[in-house]
């Protein structure tokens, strides 16, 4: 069998990626060795191999190649590979292999996933690894650090657009990131191994291009996020019990600072230790707020003002509460109320009637849409409404039962997510409303595009 025939057979064999399975490490290595021996550098099989090598242990495969094949393979990687996955302790080793193959840097690689070492190593063995990474991948834009890092963050990773830090985040490291990565647009710091560390995020203002930011829940100087003018999404997370109500002043400060731009707030209370009084979040001050979505919360009866007049959607999922009526006072612009898998203590089988009476008392422009699921009580009450009454009441209240898979939002456990838009900090043009003798709050909100 000729080399061309062998290559054709290998290309169509099950050792290459296909729709039915993923090749093993040994299959990838054997295929690569054969292609380096017999295939032309422009053969399509190398493109397919490069896709596999992006998510394979590239350092180990490269170290196993004979010198002649190494010298052919490394330049090919430098010309084609755009993503790499490597052990945090192997960065120096991979750099040396590249130099042996005649390549000093991989300028096309834009994404790198750093994984924990396969073998336990002392932290001292990893010092300087990130600096070497910056030398090897000078145009790196996306860095996913799944391994624990003890290095000072280097100055030669200035092209990063996305940075994900899963493990230890300490104060000096955060400050170095803010100082050395001015182009960051996405920063995710989860701090999974040091959840009780209170990071001071005052230096975050230096990353003024940030659009998507994830931080540990417990912070110092949280008001710093208000200086990030391009910020669209902020997530605070803590995958352990939230410390009583110590987190509340942090969230209050952020909400107050961004009250004119906050458009959506979603909160999952899986790790809350006390019932949540929603009025303590001071959302009534947020005149741009449209959506409030809560999941896995035990809600206390509110003790103060709740939702702003601008709120259009209020959703509860897997929540326990006395009655949703308490949360809707003054919400004449509310379009959608969602109740999924909720336990309502005071409904008494008459919740729909209470919602109807409440809605009829408000100066509304449209009916309230109620979507619910997994509620025997609400289903029974809805069935008891005859068609004639339902049509009459549709002017104020329209009810629909949904299947679970049609729920319209998903929230990561134990997180608080905020979405921001353009600040609503201007006065409506009242000249456009001069034909109205007495503009109502609803007319003003309509002018503000709510």
Tab-separated table of C-alpha atoms in Angstrom:
chain	number	residue	atom	x	y	z
A	1	UNK	CA	0.000	0.000	0.000
A	2	UNK	CA	1.424	3.391	-0.996
A	3	UNK	CA	1.861	6.270	1.425
A	4	UNK	CA	-0.939	8.167	-0.344
A	5	UNK	CA	-3.305	5.232	0.127
A	6	UNK	CA	-2.329	4.878	3.769
A	7	UNK	CA	-2.906	8.580	4.348
A	8	UNK	CA	-6.335	8.452	2.719
A	9	UNK	CA	-7.303	5.473	4.828
A	10	UNK	CA	-6.046	7.162	7.982
A	11	UNK	CA	-7.937	10.362	7.193
A	12	UNK	CA	-11.225	8.483	7.029
A	13	UNK	CA	-10.520	6.236	9.989
A	14	UNK	CA	-12.202	6.445	13.388
A	15	UNK	CA	-9.011	7.828	14.951
A	16	UNK	CA	-9.972	11.274	13.694
A	17	UNK	CA	-12.751	13.448	15.182
A	18	UNK	CA	-16.187	12.666	13.901
A	19	UNK	CA	-19.794	12.880	14.936
A	20	UNK	CA	-19.734	9.522	16.736
A	21	UNK	CA	-16.836	9.850	19.140
A	22	UNK	CA	-13.724	11.680	20.331
A	23	UNK	CA	-10.285	10.203	19.591
A	24	UNK	CA	-8.011	9.245	22.466
A	25	UNK	CA	-4.633	10.780	23.234
A	26	UNK	CA	-2.833	7.760	21.755
A	27	UNK	CA	-4.906	7.919	18.572
A	28	UNK	CA	-4.121	11.609	18.123
A	29	UNK	CA	-0.418	11.010	18.711
A	30	UNK	CA	-0.260	8.052	16.299
A	31	UNK	CA	-2.120	10.011	13.609
A	32	UNK	CA	0.159	13.011	14.063
A	33	UNK	CA	3.324	10.898	13.807
A	34	UNK	CA	2.143	9.266	10.588
A	35	UNK	CA	1.150	12.596	9.033
A	36	UNK	CA	4.448	14.226	9.955
A	37	UNK	CA	6.239	11.412	8.172
A	38	UNK	CA	4.178	11.099	5.009
A	39	UNK	CA	1.662	13.962	4.557
A	40	UNK	CA	2.233	17.213	2.752
A	41	UNK	CA	2.133	20.266	5.026
A	42	UNK	CA	-0.880	21.627	3.136
A	43	UNK	CA	-2.925	18.437	3.651
A	44	UNK	CA	-6.367	19.030	5.136
A	45	UNK	CA	-5.734	16.390	7.789
A	46	UNK	CA	-3.408	18.802	9.613
A	47	UNK	CA	-6.251	21.294	9.988
A	48	UNK	CA	-8.331	18.590	11.625
A	49	UNK	CA	-5.450	17.602	13.870
A	50	UNK	CA	-4.935	21.212	14.982
A	51	UNK	CA	-8.559	21.391	16.123
A	52	UNK	CA	-7.955	18.357	18.339
A	53	UNK	CA	-4.634	19.659	19.623
A	54	UNK	CA	-6.326	22.849	20.847
A	55	UNK	CA	-7.970	20.889	23.678
A	56	UNK	CA	-5.297	18.195	24.151
A	57	UNK	CA	-2.138	18.105	26.261
A	58	UNK	CA	0.001	19.737	23.587
A	59	UNK	CA	3.156	19.866	25.701
A	60	UNK	CA	3.247	16.118	26.287
A	61	UNK	CA	2.610	15.330	22.626
A	62	UNK	CA	5.305	17.762	21.497
A	63	UNK	CA	7.861	16.375	23.973
A	64	UNK	CA	7.346	12.851	22.608
A	65	UNK	CA	8.259	13.764	19.020
A	66	UNK	CA	11.694	12.944	17.555
A	67	UNK	CA	13.854	15.955	16.705
A	68	UNK	CA	13.164	15.840	12.944
A	69	UNK	CA	9.407	15.717	13.439
A	70	UNK	CA	9.586	18.351	16.187
A	71	UNK	CA	11.314	20.773	13.828
A	72	UNK	CA	8.536	20.293	11.298
A	73	UNK	CA	5.659	20.273	13.768
A	74	UNK	CA	6.417	23.382	15.857
A	75	UNK	CA	6.439	25.883	12.933
A	76	UNK	CA	3.180	24.304	11.746
A	77	UNK	CA	1.643	24.896	15.183
A	78	UNK	CA	2.850	28.496	15.170
A	79	UNK	CA	1.185	29.074	11.784
A	80	UNK	CA	-2.163	27.375	12.503
A	81	UNK	CA	-2.976	27.043	16.203
A	82	UNK	CA	-5.218	29.718	17.759
A	83	UNK	CA	-5.942	28.064	21.097
A	84	UNK	CA	-3.888	26.015	23.545
A	85	UNK	CA	-4.494	24.045	26.730
A	86	UNK	CA	-1.565	23.430	29.048
A	87	UNK	CA	-0.489	22.467	32.538
A	88	UNK	CA	0.512	25.524	34.593
A	89	UNK	CA	3.832	23.857	35.407
A	90	UNK	CA	4.646	23.067	31.765
A	91	UNK	CA	4.834	26.591	30.362
A	92	UNK	CA	8.626	26.751	30.583
A	93	UNK	CA	8.939	23.251	29.146
A	94	UNK	CA	6.704	24.089	26.186
A	95	UNK	CA	8.645	27.295	25.530
A	96	UNK	CA	11.894	25.320	25.415
A	97	UNK	CA	10.375	22.776	23.001
A	98	UNK	CA	9.246	25.611	20.743
A	99	UNK	CA	12.743	27.071	20.735
A	100	UNK	CA	14.164	23.654	19.837
A	101	UNK	CA	11.717	23.589	16.943
A	102	UNK	CA	12.945	26.987	15.743
A	103	UNK	CA	10.017	29.110	17.033
A	104	UNK	CA	10.364	31.811	19.692
A	105	UNK	CA	6.690	32.793	20.011
A	106	UNK	CA	3.186	31.669	19.048
A	107	UNK	CA	1.716	34.923	17.812
A	108	UNK	CA	-1.539	33.453	16.426
A	109	UNK	CA	-2.717	31.898	19.694
A	110	UNK	CA	-5.468	34.031	21.183
A	111	UNK	CA	-6.844	31.715	23.888
A	112	UNK	CA	-5.097	29.702	26.604
A	113	UNK	CA	-6.554	27.378	29.255
A	114	UNK	CA	-4.182	26.830	32.186
A	115	UNK	CA	-5.090	23.668	34.104
A	116	UNK	CA	-3.795	22.426	37.486
A	117	UNK	CA	-0.653	20.275	37.372
A	118	UNK	CA	-1.139	16.543	36.960
A	119	UNK	CA	1.442	15.973	39.695
A	120	UNK	CA	1.695	17.903	42.962
A	121	UNK	CA	4.427	20.525	42.691
A	122	UNK	CA	5.747	23.118	45.113
A	123	UNK	CA	4.564	26.655	44.423
A	124	UNK	CA	8.175	27.665	43.927
A	125	UNK	CA	8.320	25.589	40.753
A	126	UNK	CA	5.599	27.732	39.231
A	127	UNK	CA	7.115	31.151	39.947
A	128	UNK	CA	7.658	33.132	36.767
A	129	UNK	CA	5.448	30.869	34.675
A	130	UNK	CA	3.000	33.643	33.742
A	131	UNK	CA	5.875	35.850	32.582
A	132	UNK	CA	7.055	33.019	30.315
A	133	UNK	CA	3.493	32.628	29.051
A	134	UNK	CA	3.434	36.287	28.040
A	135	UNK	CA	6.699	35.844	26.159
A	136	UNK	CA	5.487	32.733	24.360
A	137	UNK	CA	1.977	34.036	23.545
A	138	UNK	CA	2.449	37.774	22.979
A	139	UNK	CA	-1.014	38.297	21.403
A	140	UNK	CA	-2.998	36.327	23.967
A	141	UNK	CA	-6.525	37.719	24.441
A	142	UNK	CA	-8.389	35.058	26.472
A	143	UNK	CA	-6.795	33.457	29.554
A	144	UNK	CA	-8.689	30.881	31.622
A	145	UNK	CA	-6.717	30.109	34.799
A	146	UNK	CA	-8.141	26.972	36.385
A	147	UNK	CA	-4.947	26.409	38.380
A	148	UNK	CA	-3.937	28.150	41.599
A	149	UNK	CA	-1.559	31.013	40.786
A	150	UNK	CA	1.084	32.408	43.141
A	151	UNK	CA	2.899	34.516	40.536
A	152	UNK	CA	2.705	38.286	40.494
A	153	UNK	CA	0.627	39.067	37.419
A	154	UNK	CA	3.107	40.060	34.655
A	155	UNK	CA	3.212	43.189	32.512
A	156	UNK	CA	3.451	41.300	29.207
A	157	UNK	CA	-0.181	40.120	29.085
A	158	UNK	CA	-1.496	43.561	28.189
A	159	UNK	CA	-3.561	42.357	25.218
A	160	UNK	CA	-5.946	40.325	27.373
A	161	UNK	CA	-9.635	40.945	26.680
A	162	UNK	CA	-10.962	38.108	28.872
A	163	UNK	CA	-9.494	36.787	32.123
A	164	UNK	CA	-11.020	34.025	34.254
A	165	UNK	CA	-9.527	33.215	37.674
A	166	UNK	CA	-11.087	30.201	39.406
A	167	UNK	CA	-8.887	29.632	42.428
A	168	UNK	CA	-6.951	31.887	44.806
A	169	UNK	CA	-7.332	35.616	44.290
A	170	UNK	CA	-5.302	37.779	46.612
A	171	UNK	CA	-5.119	41.551	46.872
A	172	UNK	CA	-1.760	42.102	45.185
A	173	UNK	CA	-2.760	39.897	42.270
A	174	UNK	CA	-5.979	41.862	41.715
A	175	UNK	CA	-4.105	45.160	41.780
A	176	UNK	CA	-1.514	43.863	39.280
A	177	UNK	CA	-4.291	42.708	36.953
A	178	UNK	CA	-5.932	46.135	37.073
A	179	UNK	CA	-2.576	47.810	36.459
A	180	UNK	CA	-1.287	45.552	33.676
A	181	UNK	CA	-4.442	44.666	31.695
A	182	UNK	CA	-5.973	47.947	30.480
A	183	UNK	CA	-7.834	46.290	27.580
A	184	UNK	CA	-9.871	43.882	29.708
A	185	UNK	CA	-13.522	43.642	28.709
A	186	UNK	CA	-14.440	40.519	30.685
A	187	UNK	CA	-13.063	39.695	34.128
A	188	UNK	CA	-14.309	36.719	36.151
A	189	UNK	CA	-12.792	36.251	39.611
A	190	UNK	CA	-14.405	33.399	41.522
A	191	UNK	CA	-11.946	32.914	44.406
A	192	UNK	CA	-13.165	29.369	45.051
A	193	UNK	CA	-10.342	28.494	47.460
A	194	UNK	CA	-10.405	31.744	49.500
A	195	UNK	CA	-14.108	32.607	49.942
A	196	UNK	CA	-13.598	34.520	53.197
A	197	UNK	CA	-11.156	37.026	51.666
A	198	UNK	CA	-12.523	40.568	51.377
A	199	UNK	CA	-10.956	42.008	48.223
A	200	UNK	CA	-10.612	45.772	47.884
A	201	UNK	CA	-11.648	46.575	44.310
A	202	UNK	CA	-10.694	50.260	44.358
A	203	UNK	CA	-8.176	49.707	41.522
A	204	UNK	CA	-10.819	48.194	39.229
A	205	UNK	CA	-11.432	51.697	37.849
A	206	UNK	CA	-8.214	51.336	35.806
A	207	UNK	CA	-9.958	48.684	33.665
A	208	UNK	CA	-12.289	51.245	32.151
A	209	UNK	CA	-13.215	49.039	29.177
A	210	UNK	CA	-14.803	46.335	31.330
A	211	UNK	CA	-18.223	45.229	30.096
A	212	UNK	CA	-18.739	41.988	32.021
A	213	UNK	CA	-17.473	41.591	35.590
A	214	UNK	CA	-17.803	38.748	38.095
A	215	UNK	CA	-16.512	39.186	41.646
A	216	UNK	CA	-16.760	37.467	45.023
A	217	UNK	CA	-19.728	38.686	47.042
A	218	UNK	CA	-17.723	40.016	49.972
A	219	UNK	CA	-15.873	43.154	48.838
A	220	UNK	CA	-14.331	46.379	50.021
A	221	UNK	CA	-14.915	49.661	48.135
A	222	UNK	CA	-17.798	48.238	46.079
A	223	UNK	CA	-18.740	51.736	44.895
A	224	UNK	CA	-15.746	51.552	42.518
A	225	UNK	CA	-17.902	49.715	39.967
A	226	UNK	CA	-19.896	52.908	39.447
A	227	UNK	CA	-16.866	54.406	37.651
A	228	UNK	CA	-16.890	51.665	35.000
A	229	UNK	CA	-18.849	53.524	32.325
A	230	UNK	CA	-18.897	50.603	29.865
A	231	UNK	CA	-20.032	48.000	32.387
A	232	UNK	CA	-23.086	46.050	31.210
A	233	UNK	CA	-23.145	43.022	33.547
A	234	UNK	CA	-22.012	42.554	37.138
A	235	UNK	CA	-22.230	39.239	38.996
A	236	UNK	CA	-21.488	38.761	42.691
A	237	UNK	CA	-21.134	35.151	43.807
A	238	UNK	CA	-20.377	33.110	46.904
A	239	UNK	CA	-20.723	29.319	46.814
A	240	UNK	CA	-20.914	28.985	50.607
A	241	UNK	CA	-23.298	30.202	53.295
A	242	UNK	CA	-23.735	33.945	52.987
A	243	UNK	CA	-22.608	35.544	56.269
A	244	UNK	CA	-25.912	36.554	57.859
A	245	UNK	CA	-26.708	39.989	56.389
A	246	UNK	CA	-23.104	41.241	56.137
A	247	UNK	CA	-23.416	41.120	52.355
A	248	UNK	CA	-26.344	43.562	52.300
A	249	UNK	CA	-24.416	46.877	52.714
A	250	UNK	CA	-22.137	45.837	49.826
A	251	UNK	CA	-25.056	45.244	47.479
A	252	UNK	CA	-26.878	48.346	48.710
A	253	UNK	CA	-23.850	50.515	47.919
A	254	UNK	CA	-23.592	49.180	44.379
A	255	UNK	CA	-27.316	49.532	43.709
A	256	UNK	CA	-27.354	53.071	45.054
A	257	UNK	CA	-24.314	54.085	42.978
A	258	UNK	CA	-25.784	52.626	39.755
A	259	UNK	CA	-29.442	53.374	40.471
A	260	UNK	CA	-29.913	55.439	37.312
A	261	UNK	CA	-28.507	52.665	35.045
A	262	UNK	CA	-29.647	49.425	36.722
A	263	UNK	CA	-32.141	47.749	34.382
A	264	UNK	CA	-32.282	44.193	35.680
A	265	UNK	CA	-31.536	42.515	38.991
A	266	UNK	CA	-31.640	38.757	39.538
A	267	UNK	CA	-30.781	37.060	42.818
A	268	UNK	CA	-30.500	33.420	43.811
A	269	UNK	CA	-30.761	32.900	47.553
A	270	UNK	CA	-29.653	29.259	47.781
A	271	UNK	CA	-27.094	30.089	50.486
A	272	UNK	CA	-29.072	32.787	52.298
A	273	UNK	CA	-29.252	32.105	56.028
A	274	UNK	CA	-32.140	34.467	56.860
A	275	UNK	CA	-35.389	35.439	55.096
A	276	UNK	CA	-34.862	38.222	52.585
A	277	UNK	CA	-36.621	41.549	53.055
A	278	UNK	CA	-36.556	42.804	49.484
A	279	UNK	CA	-37.248	46.379	50.527
A	280	UNK	CA	-33.772	46.536	52.116
A	281	UNK	CA	-32.193	46.507	48.640
A	282	UNK	CA	-33.659	49.996	48.057
A	283	UNK	CA	-34.803	49.101	44.569
A	284	UNK	CA	-37.529	51.746	44.678
A	285	UNK	CA	-34.791	54.320	44.004
A	286	UNK	CA	-33.785	52.668	40.725
A	287	UNK	CA	-35.825	54.563	38.164
A	288	UNK	CA	-34.347	52.608	35.199
A	289	UNK	CA	-35.118	49.191	36.699
A	290	UNK	CA	-37.363	46.998	34.522
A	291	UNK	CA	-36.824	43.379	35.669
A	292	UNK	CA	-36.531	41.885	39.167
A	293	UNK	CA	-36.054	38.101	39.240
A	294	UNK	CA	-35.629	36.045	42.421
A	295	UNK	CA	-35.003	32.315	42.852
A	296	UNK	CA	-34.570	29.993	45.846
A	297	UNK	CA	-35.466	32.714	48.323
A	298	UNK	CA	-37.508	32.708	51.489
A	299	UNK	CA	-39.068	36.158	51.336
A	300	UNK	CA	-40.035	38.072	54.455
A	301	UNK	CA	-42.964	40.487	54.355
A	302	UNK	CA	-41.490	43.796	53.162
A	303	UNK	CA	-40.966	46.535	55.724
A	304	UNK	CA	-40.575	49.439	53.292
A	305	UNK	CA	-40.919	50.545	49.696
A	306	UNK	CA	-40.263	47.831	47.152
A	307	UNK	CA	-40.290	48.154	43.385
A	308	UNK	CA	-40.026	51.379	41.378
A	309	UNK	CA	-42.761	52.622	39.091
A	310	UNK	CA	-40.573	51.686	36.098
A	311	UNK	CA	-40.611	47.937	36.941
A	312	UNK	CA	-42.199	45.883	34.160
A	313	UNK	CA	-41.395	42.306	35.171
A	314	UNK	CA	-41.312	40.606	38.576
A	315	UNK	CA	-40.408	36.929	38.651
A	316	UNK	CA	-40.209	34.386	41.477
A	317	UNK	CA	-38.934	30.817	41.108
A	318	UNK	CA	-38.705	28.223	43.904
A	319	UNK	CA	-39.524	30.923	46.433
A	320	UNK	CA	-41.525	30.898	49.658
A	321	UNK	CA	-43.633	33.965	50.493
A	322	UNK	CA	-46.844	34.980	52.191
A	323	UNK	CA	-48.436	36.716	49.178
A	324	UNK	CA	-47.176	38.382	45.982
A	325	UNK	CA	-49.666	41.213	46.507
A	326	UNK	CA	-47.305	42.746	49.084
A	327	UNK	CA	-44.644	43.174	46.387
A	328	UNK	CA	-46.852	44.817	43.756
A	329	UNK	CA	-48.023	47.926	45.555
A	330	UNK	CA	-47.668	50.944	43.281
A	331	UNK	CA	-46.455	48.873	40.300
A	332	UNK	CA	-48.938	50.215	37.790
A	333	UNK	CA	-46.499	49.675	34.890
A	334	UNK	CA	-45.900	45.999	35.667
A	335	UNK	CA	-46.420	43.903	32.517
A	336	UNK	CA	-45.468	40.429	33.695
A	337	UNK	CA	-45.678	38.566	37.008
A	338	UNK	CA	-44.069	35.105	37.063
A	339	UNK	CA	-44.630	32.503	39.790
A	340	UNK	CA	-42.799	29.203	39.209
A	341	UNK	CA	-42.740	26.428	41.829
A	342	UNK	CA	-43.556	28.946	44.559
A	343	UNK	CA	-45.094	28.245	47.944
A	344	UNK	CA	-47.635	30.971	48.783
A	345	UNK	CA	-48.831	30.841	52.361
A	346	UNK	CA	-51.824	33.215	52.271
A	347	UNK	CA	-53.384	32.540	48.883
A	348	UNK	CA	-56.309	30.518	50.245
A	349	UNK	CA	-57.264	29.616	46.702
A	350	UNK	CA	-58.172	33.234	45.922
A	351	UNK	CA	-54.898	34.700	44.674
A	352	UNK	CA	-56.165	35.408	41.160
A	353	UNK	CA	-59.133	37.319	42.525
A	354	UNK	CA	-56.860	39.346	44.810
A	355	UNK	CA	-54.586	40.177	41.868
A	356	UNK	CA	-57.595	41.220	39.825
A	357	UNK	CA	-58.905	43.542	42.541
A	358	UNK	CA	-55.439	44.988	43.048
A	359	UNK	CA	-54.980	45.622	39.345
A	360	UNK	CA	-58.375	47.284	38.912
A	361	UNK	CA	-57.470	49.871	41.542
A	362	UNK	CA	-54.349	51.021	39.644
A	363	UNK	CA	-54.154	53.588	36.777
A	364	UNK	CA	-52.801	51.056	34.293
A	365	UNK	CA	-52.325	51.195	30.509
A	366	UNK	CA	-52.341	47.445	29.889
A	367	UNK	CA	-53.390	44.189	31.583
A	368	UNK	CA	-51.092	42.278	33.910
A	369	UNK	CA	-49.767	39.014	32.449
A	370	UNK	CA	-49.483	36.270	35.067
A	371	UNK	CA	-47.385	33.227	34.086
A	372	UNK	CA	-47.176	30.358	36.543
A	373	UNK	CA	-46.095	26.713	36.712
A	374	UNK	CA	-46.171	23.835	39.211
A	375	UNK	CA	-48.965	25.334	41.315
A	376	UNK	CA	-51.974	23.144	41.998
A	377	UNK	CA	-53.721	25.973	43.815
A	378	UNK	CA	-53.410	28.444	40.952
A	379	UNK	CA	-54.384	25.802	38.402
A	380	UNK	CA	-57.533	24.969	40.355
A	381	UNK	CA	-58.503	28.605	40.705
A	382	UNK	CA	-57.905	29.231	37.009
A	383	UNK	CA	-60.087	26.253	36.042
A	384	UNK	CA	-62.851	27.570	38.271
A	385	UNK	CA	-63.040	30.787	36.241
A	386	UNK	CA	-65.578	30.324	33.485
A	387	UNK	CA	-64.831	31.606	30.003
A	388	UNK	CA	-67.244	34.521	30.210
A	389	UNK	CA	-65.652	35.885	33.381
A	390	UNK	CA	-62.147	35.365	31.994
A	391	UNK	CA	-62.930	37.415	28.905
A	392	UNK	CA	-64.387	40.194	31.024
A	393	UNK	CA	-61.355	40.283	33.332
A	394	UNK	CA	-58.773	40.175	30.528
A	395	UNK	CA	-58.820	43.953	30.502
A	396	UNK	CA	-56.930	43.839	33.822
A	397	UNK	CA	-55.505	40.323	34.252
A	398	UNK	CA	-54.477	37.598	31.792
A	399	UNK	CA	-53.334	34.248	33.202
A	400	UNK	CA	-51.303	31.512	31.530
A	401	UNK	CA	-49.893	28.256	32.856
A	402	UNK	CA	-46.464	27.295	31.466
A	403	UNK	CA	-44.503	24.074	31.288
A	404	UNK	CA	-41.251	24.042	33.229
A	405	UNK	CA	-39.102	24.050	30.080
A	406	UNK	CA	-40.713	27.326	28.993
A	407	UNK	CA	-39.408	29.291	31.970
A	408	UNK	CA	-37.694	32.338	30.579
A	409	UNK	CA	-34.698	32.873	32.861
A	410	UNK	CA	-31.958	30.811	34.438
A	411	UNK	CA	-29.841	31.988	37.336
A	412	UNK	CA	-26.575	30.550	38.551
A	413	UNK	CA	-26.879	29.339	42.144
A	414	UNK	CA	-25.842	31.731	44.926
A	415	UNK	CA	-25.302	34.755	42.694
A	416	UNK	CA	-26.564	38.294	42.341
A	417	UNK	CA	-26.560	39.560	38.762
A	418	UNK	CA	-27.118	43.130	37.638
A	419	UNK	CA	-27.549	44.368	34.075
A	420	UNK	CA	-26.948	48.027	33.257
A	421	UNK	CA	-28.005	50.241	30.358
A	422	UNK	CA	-27.719	53.889	29.467
A	423	UNK	CA	-28.326	56.060	32.545
A	424	UNK	CA	-31.815	57.502	32.847
A	425	UNK	CA	-30.745	60.862	34.194
A	426	UNK	CA	-32.643	63.298	32.000
A	427	UNK	CA	-36.027	65.012	32.142
A	428	UNK	CA	-38.686	63.941	29.631
A	429	UNK	CA	-39.616	66.456	26.939
A	430	UNK	CA	-42.891	67.740	28.340
A	431	UNK	CA	-43.542	69.795	25.190
A	432	UNK	CA	-44.401	66.529	23.450
A	433	UNK	CA	-47.060	65.948	26.085
A	434	UNK	CA	-48.569	69.439	26.032
A	435	UNK	CA	-51.732	68.128	24.416
A	436	UNK	CA	-52.354	66.321	27.701
A	437	UNK	CA	-53.782	68.703	30.265
A	438	UNK	CA	-52.426	66.682	33.173
A	439	UNK	CA	-49.607	64.212	32.288
A	440	UNK	CA	-49.690	61.119	34.472
A	441	UNK	CA	-46.677	59.170	35.770
A	442	UNK	CA	-47.530	56.553	33.153
A	443	UNK	CA	-47.219	59.174	30.383
A	444	UNK	CA	-43.833	60.263	31.699
A	445	UNK	CA	-42.574	56.691	31.800
A	446	UNK	CA	-43.764	56.180	28.243
A	447	UNK	CA	-41.754	59.228	27.213
A	448	UNK	CA	-38.705	57.629	28.871
A	449	UNK	CA	-39.239	54.531	26.692
A	450	UNK	CA	-40.359	52.266	29.551
